[in-house]
Structure formats: C-alpha cells, structure tokens
Coordinates of C-alpha atoms in Angstrom, one line a residue:
M244 CA -161.1 103.8 15.8
E245 CA -158.9 105.8 13.4
T246 CA -155.1 105.6 13.8
A247 CA -152.7 108.6 13.7
I248 CA -152.1 107.8 10.0
R249 CA -155.0 109.6 8.3
I250 CA -155.9 112.2 5.8
E251 CA -156.8 115.5 7.3
G252 CA -160.0 117.3 6.6
A253 CA -163.7 116.6 6.7
S254 CA -164.9 113.5 4.9
R255 CA -166.3 114.0 1.4
S256 CA -167.9 110.6 1.3
S257 CA -171.4 112.2 1.4
K258 CA -171.0 113.2 -2.3
F259 CA -171.2 109.5 -3.2
Q260 CA -174.3 108.7 -1.2
D261 CA -176.7 109.1 -4.2
G262 CA -174.7 106.4 -6.0
L263 CA -174.9 104.1 -3.1
A264 CA -178.7 104.5 -3.1
L265 CA -178.7 103.8 -6.8
Y266 CA -176.8 100.5 -6.2
S267 CA -179.3 99.6 -3.5
R268 CA -182.1 99.8 -6.1
L269 CA -180.1 97.8 -8.6
E270 CA -179.0 95.0 -6.4
P271 CA -182.2 93.0 -6.4
C272 CA -182.2 93.1 -10.2
L273 CA -178.6 92.0 -10.5
Y274 CA -178.8 89.2 -7.9
P275 CA -182.4 87.9 -7.7
S276 CA -181.3 84.8 -5.9
L277 CA -178.0 83.5 -4.6
N278 CA -176.8 80.1 -3.2
P279 CA -174.8 81.0 -0.1
A280 CA -172.7 77.8 -0.4
L281 CA -171.8 78.6 -4.0
V282 CA -170.8 82.2 -3.1
L283 CA -168.8 81.3 -0.1
G284 CA -167.0 78.4 -1.9
H285 CA -167.2 75.8 0.8
D286 CA -165.7 73.3 -1.7
I287 CA -162.4 75.2 -1.9
S288 CA -162.0 77.9 0.8
H289 CA -161.0 75.4 3.5
H290 CA -158.2 74.2 1.2
C291 CA -157.1 77.7 0.2
P292 CA -157.7 80.4 2.8
S293 CA -157.0 83.1 0.2
L294 CA -160.2 82.1 -1.5
M295 CA -162.4 82.8 1.5
Y296 CA -165.2 85.2 0.6
G297 CA -165.3 88.6 2.2
E298 CA -167.7 91.1 0.7
L299 CA -166.9 94.8 1.3
S300 CA -169.8 97.0 2.4
G301 CA -170.8 99.8 0.2
E302 CA -170.4 102.3 3.0
T303 CA -166.7 101.3 3.4
L304 CA -166.1 101.7 -0.4
V305 CA -167.8 105.1 -0.3
K306 CA -165.7 106.1 2.7
A307 CA -162.5 105.1 0.9
L308 CA -163.5 107.1 -2.3
G309 CA -164.3 110.1 -0.1
L310 CA -160.8 109.9 1.5
I311 CA -159.2 109.6 -2.0
D312 CA -161.2 112.6 -3.1
E313 CA -159.8 114.6 -0.2
L314 CA -156.3 113.8 -1.5
E315 CA -157.6 115.2 -4.9
A316 CA -156.4 111.9 -6.3
L317 CA -159.7 110.7 -8.0
P318 CA -159.3 110.8 -11.8
R319 CA -161.5 113.2 -13.7
E320 CA -165.0 111.8 -14.2
G321 CA -165.3 109.6 -17.2
E322 CA -161.5 109.1 -17.6
G323 CA -160.3 106.9 -14.7
S324 CA -160.2 103.2 -14.3
L325 CA -160.7 101.0 -11.2
I326 CA -159.9 97.3 -10.9
D327 CA -161.1 95.0 -8.1
I328 CA -158.6 92.2 -7.5
G329 CA -160.6 89.3 -6.1
S330 CA -163.9 90.7 -7.2
G331 CA -166.1 87.8 -6.1
I332 CA -169.6 87.9 -7.5
G333 CA -169.1 91.5 -8.6
K334 CA -171.0 93.6 -6.0
Q335 CA -168.1 95.9 -5.3
I336 CA -167.6 96.6 -9.0
F337 CA -171.3 97.5 -9.5
T338 CA -171.2 99.7 -6.4
A339 CA -168.1 101.5 -7.7
A340 CA -169.8 101.9 -11.1
C341 CA -172.8 103.5 -9.4
V342 CA -171.1 105.9 -7.1
Y343 CA -168.6 107.5 -9.6
A344 CA -168.3 108.0 -13.3
W345 CA -165.3 105.8 -14.2
K346 CA -164.1 105.2 -17.7
R347 CA -164.2 101.5 -16.8
C348 CA -164.5 99.2 -13.8
I349 CA -162.9 95.8 -14.1
G350 CA -163.3 92.8 -11.7
V351 CA -160.8 89.9 -11.7
E352 CA -161.8 86.7 -9.8
I353 CA -159.9 83.4 -9.8
Y354 CA -162.8 81.3 -8.5
E355 CA -164.8 80.3 -11.5
K356 CA -168.2 79.9 -9.8
R357 CA -168.1 83.4 -8.3
A358 CA -166.8 84.9 -11.6
K359 CA -169.8 83.2 -13.4
L360 CA -172.2 84.8 -10.9
A361 CA -170.7 88.2 -11.6
E362 CA -171.0 87.7 -15.4
Q363 CA -174.6 86.6 -15.0
A364 CA -175.3 89.8 -13.1
L365 CA -173.6 91.9 -15.8
Q366 CA -175.8 90.2 -18.5
R367 CA -178.9 90.9 -16.4
W368 CA -177.9 94.6 -16.3
K369 CA -177.3 94.7 -20.0
S370 CA -180.6 93.0 -20.8
K371 CA -182.6 95.4 -18.6
Q372 CA -181.0 98.7 -19.2
S373 CA -184.3 100.1 -20.6
S374 CA -186.2 99.3 -17.4
I375 CA -183.6 99.7 -14.5
P376 CA -181.4 102.7 -13.4
M377 CA -178.3 103.3 -15.4
L378 CA -174.8 102.9 -13.9
R379 CA -172.7 106.0 -13.9
T380 CA -169.9 103.9 -15.5
R381 CA -170.8 102.5 -18.9
V382 CA -167.9 100.0 -19.3
V383 CA -168.1 97.2 -16.7
D384 CA -166.4 93.9 -17.2
F385 CA -165.3 90.8 -15.4
A386 CA -162.6 88.2 -16.0
C387 CA -162.0 84.8 -14.5
D388 CA -158.2 84.8 -14.1
D389 CA -155.3 84.7 -11.7
I390 CA -154.2 88.3 -11.2
V391 CA -150.5 87.2 -11.1
E392 CA -150.9 85.9 -14.7
I393 CA -152.3 89.0 -16.4
E394 CA -150.8 92.4 -17.4
M395 CA -151.7 95.2 -15.1
E396 CA -151.4 98.8 -16.1
G397 CA -153.4 102.0 -16.5
F398 CA -155.6 101.7 -13.4
Q399 CA -155.8 104.8 -11.1
V400 CA -157.5 102.9 -8.2
I401 CA -157.0 99.3 -7.2
L402 CA -159.4 97.6 -4.8
L403 CA -158.2 94.6 -2.7
V404 CA -160.4 93.0 -0.1
S405 CA -157.3 91.3 1.1
A406 CA -158.1 90.3 4.7
A407 CA -157.8 86.6 3.9
F408 CA -155.0 86.9 1.4
T409 CA -151.7 85.2 2.5
D410 CA -148.5 87.2 2.8
T411 CA -147.1 85.3 -0.2
L412 CA -150.1 86.3 -2.3
M413 CA -149.8 90.0 -1.2
R414 CA -146.1 90.0 -2.3
S415 CA -147.1 88.5 -5.6
I416 CA -149.8 91.1 -6.2
A417 CA -147.3 93.9 -5.2
K418 CA -144.9 92.5 -7.9
V419 CA -147.7 92.5 -10.5
L420 CA -148.5 96.1 -9.6
D421 CA -144.9 97.3 -10.2
S422 CA -146.1 98.5 -13.6
Q423 CA -148.6 100.9 -12.1
A424 CA -147.8 104.6 -12.3
V425 CA -146.5 106.6 -9.3
G426 CA -149.6 108.1 -7.7
T427 CA -151.8 105.0 -8.1
L428 CA -154.1 104.5 -5.1
A429 CA -154.8 101.1 -3.6
I430 CA -157.8 100.4 -1.2
C431 CA -156.9 97.4 0.9
I432 CA -158.7 95.6 3.7
T433 CA -156.7 94.6 6.8
K434 CA -153.6 93.6 4.8
A435 CA -151.6 96.3 3.0
L436 CA -149.4 95.9 -0.1
P437 CA -145.9 95.2 1.2
G438 CA -142.7 97.0 0.2
P439 CA -141.3 100.6 0.1
K440 CA -143.2 101.5 -3.1
W441 CA -146.6 101.7 -1.4
E442 CA -147.1 104.4 1.3
V443 CA -150.0 104.1 3.8
V444 CA -151.9 107.4 3.7
H445 CA -154.9 106.3 5.7
K446 CA -155.7 103.5 8.2
S447 CA -158.9 103.1 10.2
E448 CA -161.0 100.4 11.7
R449 CA -164.3 99.4 10.1
E450 CA -167.2 97.0 10.8
E451 CA -167.8 94.7 7.8
P452 CA -170.6 92.2 7.3
W453 CA -168.1 89.4 8.3
G454 CA -166.4 91.3 11.2
R455 CA -163.9 94.0 12.2
A456 CA -161.4 95.0 9.6
W457 CA -158.9 97.7 8.7
L458 CA -159.5 100.1 5.8
I459 CA -156.0 100.9 4.4
I460 CA -155.4 103.4 1.6
Q461 CA -151.9 103.3 0.0
K462 CA -150.3 105.5 -2.6
K463 CA -147.6 104.3 -5.0
I464 CA -144.6 106.6 -4.4
L465 CA -141.8 104.9 -6.2
A466 CA -141.5 103.6 -9.8

C-alpha cells in the first residue's frame, strides 16, 4: 500500500528489468554456495540487533531506481556513484551494477565474515569475465569498515537496508552524510534518515524475503 507521500507519474522501473535478468544469470556464478549461519551472523546478531541480516530484493531496488528516474535525479550513465551502507555479502551492489551504468558501486560492511563473502564474489566475477555476462558498471568494490569511521562524499545515491538499524546508528549515519551534496538521494528500508536535511519524497510498503517493509526515498534538501 502506498502512502500519500509519493512521486507522481507512471513507474519507469521497467527500463531496469533487463539488468535484473542479467543479475539473475550472474548470481549462481558469484555465489555458488553459501553457509546460511555465516551469512546471517548468528554469532553476533543476537548481541547487536543492527547487525541482523536483511537482504533487499532486486525488484525493490529496481522500483526505487525507477522512482528516482521519475524525479530525473539519476546521474548520467557512466558518471554517478552509489554506495550501499551495510552491504552484507554484496548482492545489492552487484544488482545495482547490473541494472544501471554507474561510474562506481561501493559496498561497506562492518561484519568481517559477510564482507569477505562479498570480496570472494567480486574475485569470482573478475576471474570469469571472459565467460560470464559483463556488469554495466565496471568499478565495483567492497570495504570492511564502520561507516561512521570513513569519509563520505561524492555519492549521488545511498542505499540503506536500515530496518534493523537502531535510532542511534541512524543518527550517526545522518551525521556522516552531512558532507553529501544537496540533491543526494537515499534509498532506505523501514527507517528513514532523521533530521530536517532529508526530505521524504516517496514511501510505500513492500514485501521483502524477510517480511513486510517500507521503501523510503529521501532527498537531501539542506547543506
């Protein structure tokens, strides 16, 4: 169910469907086998709820990019950058790199075991480029780091699967994102970036693999 806060006009998400199909062909090559306990992080998630794993569906990411396209806010192909804060094992970054031609797609994940799985998937892609489909984005990278400890600037789109993030963490992330330019777009899940600098331009309910969630798109309106 969509709320009254929405972007008007017909969805343009269909233009990204070919990229989503591309990712579907790539995924078995990138992730030939996964240990669910390792991905979910049973050893740490019950101690720190913010580290719970919640993977965003490709359909929701495509929906979000379509809505941003309606705002005419997507960067020119080959020029824009996207960062995924809490990128897990990297599936969302690879999906984004398939559905649009970014200059670069960067994933940042604090949980070392998940970050390692993302890096392994990246190495598989690099080693098999001659035999598997190419990404639309040539520069893909992952970092194992705490987002509040790194410099953040120059990203046009920020992805936050933030449903399990605490309010304290969301405030910390919002502070880190102060350096982003006015007009930067943030795709959040269930929990929005707090504060007057980020305006909600779209909010709708979605069904994710782990349950119901809110797709929230925000625009930075104040420096």
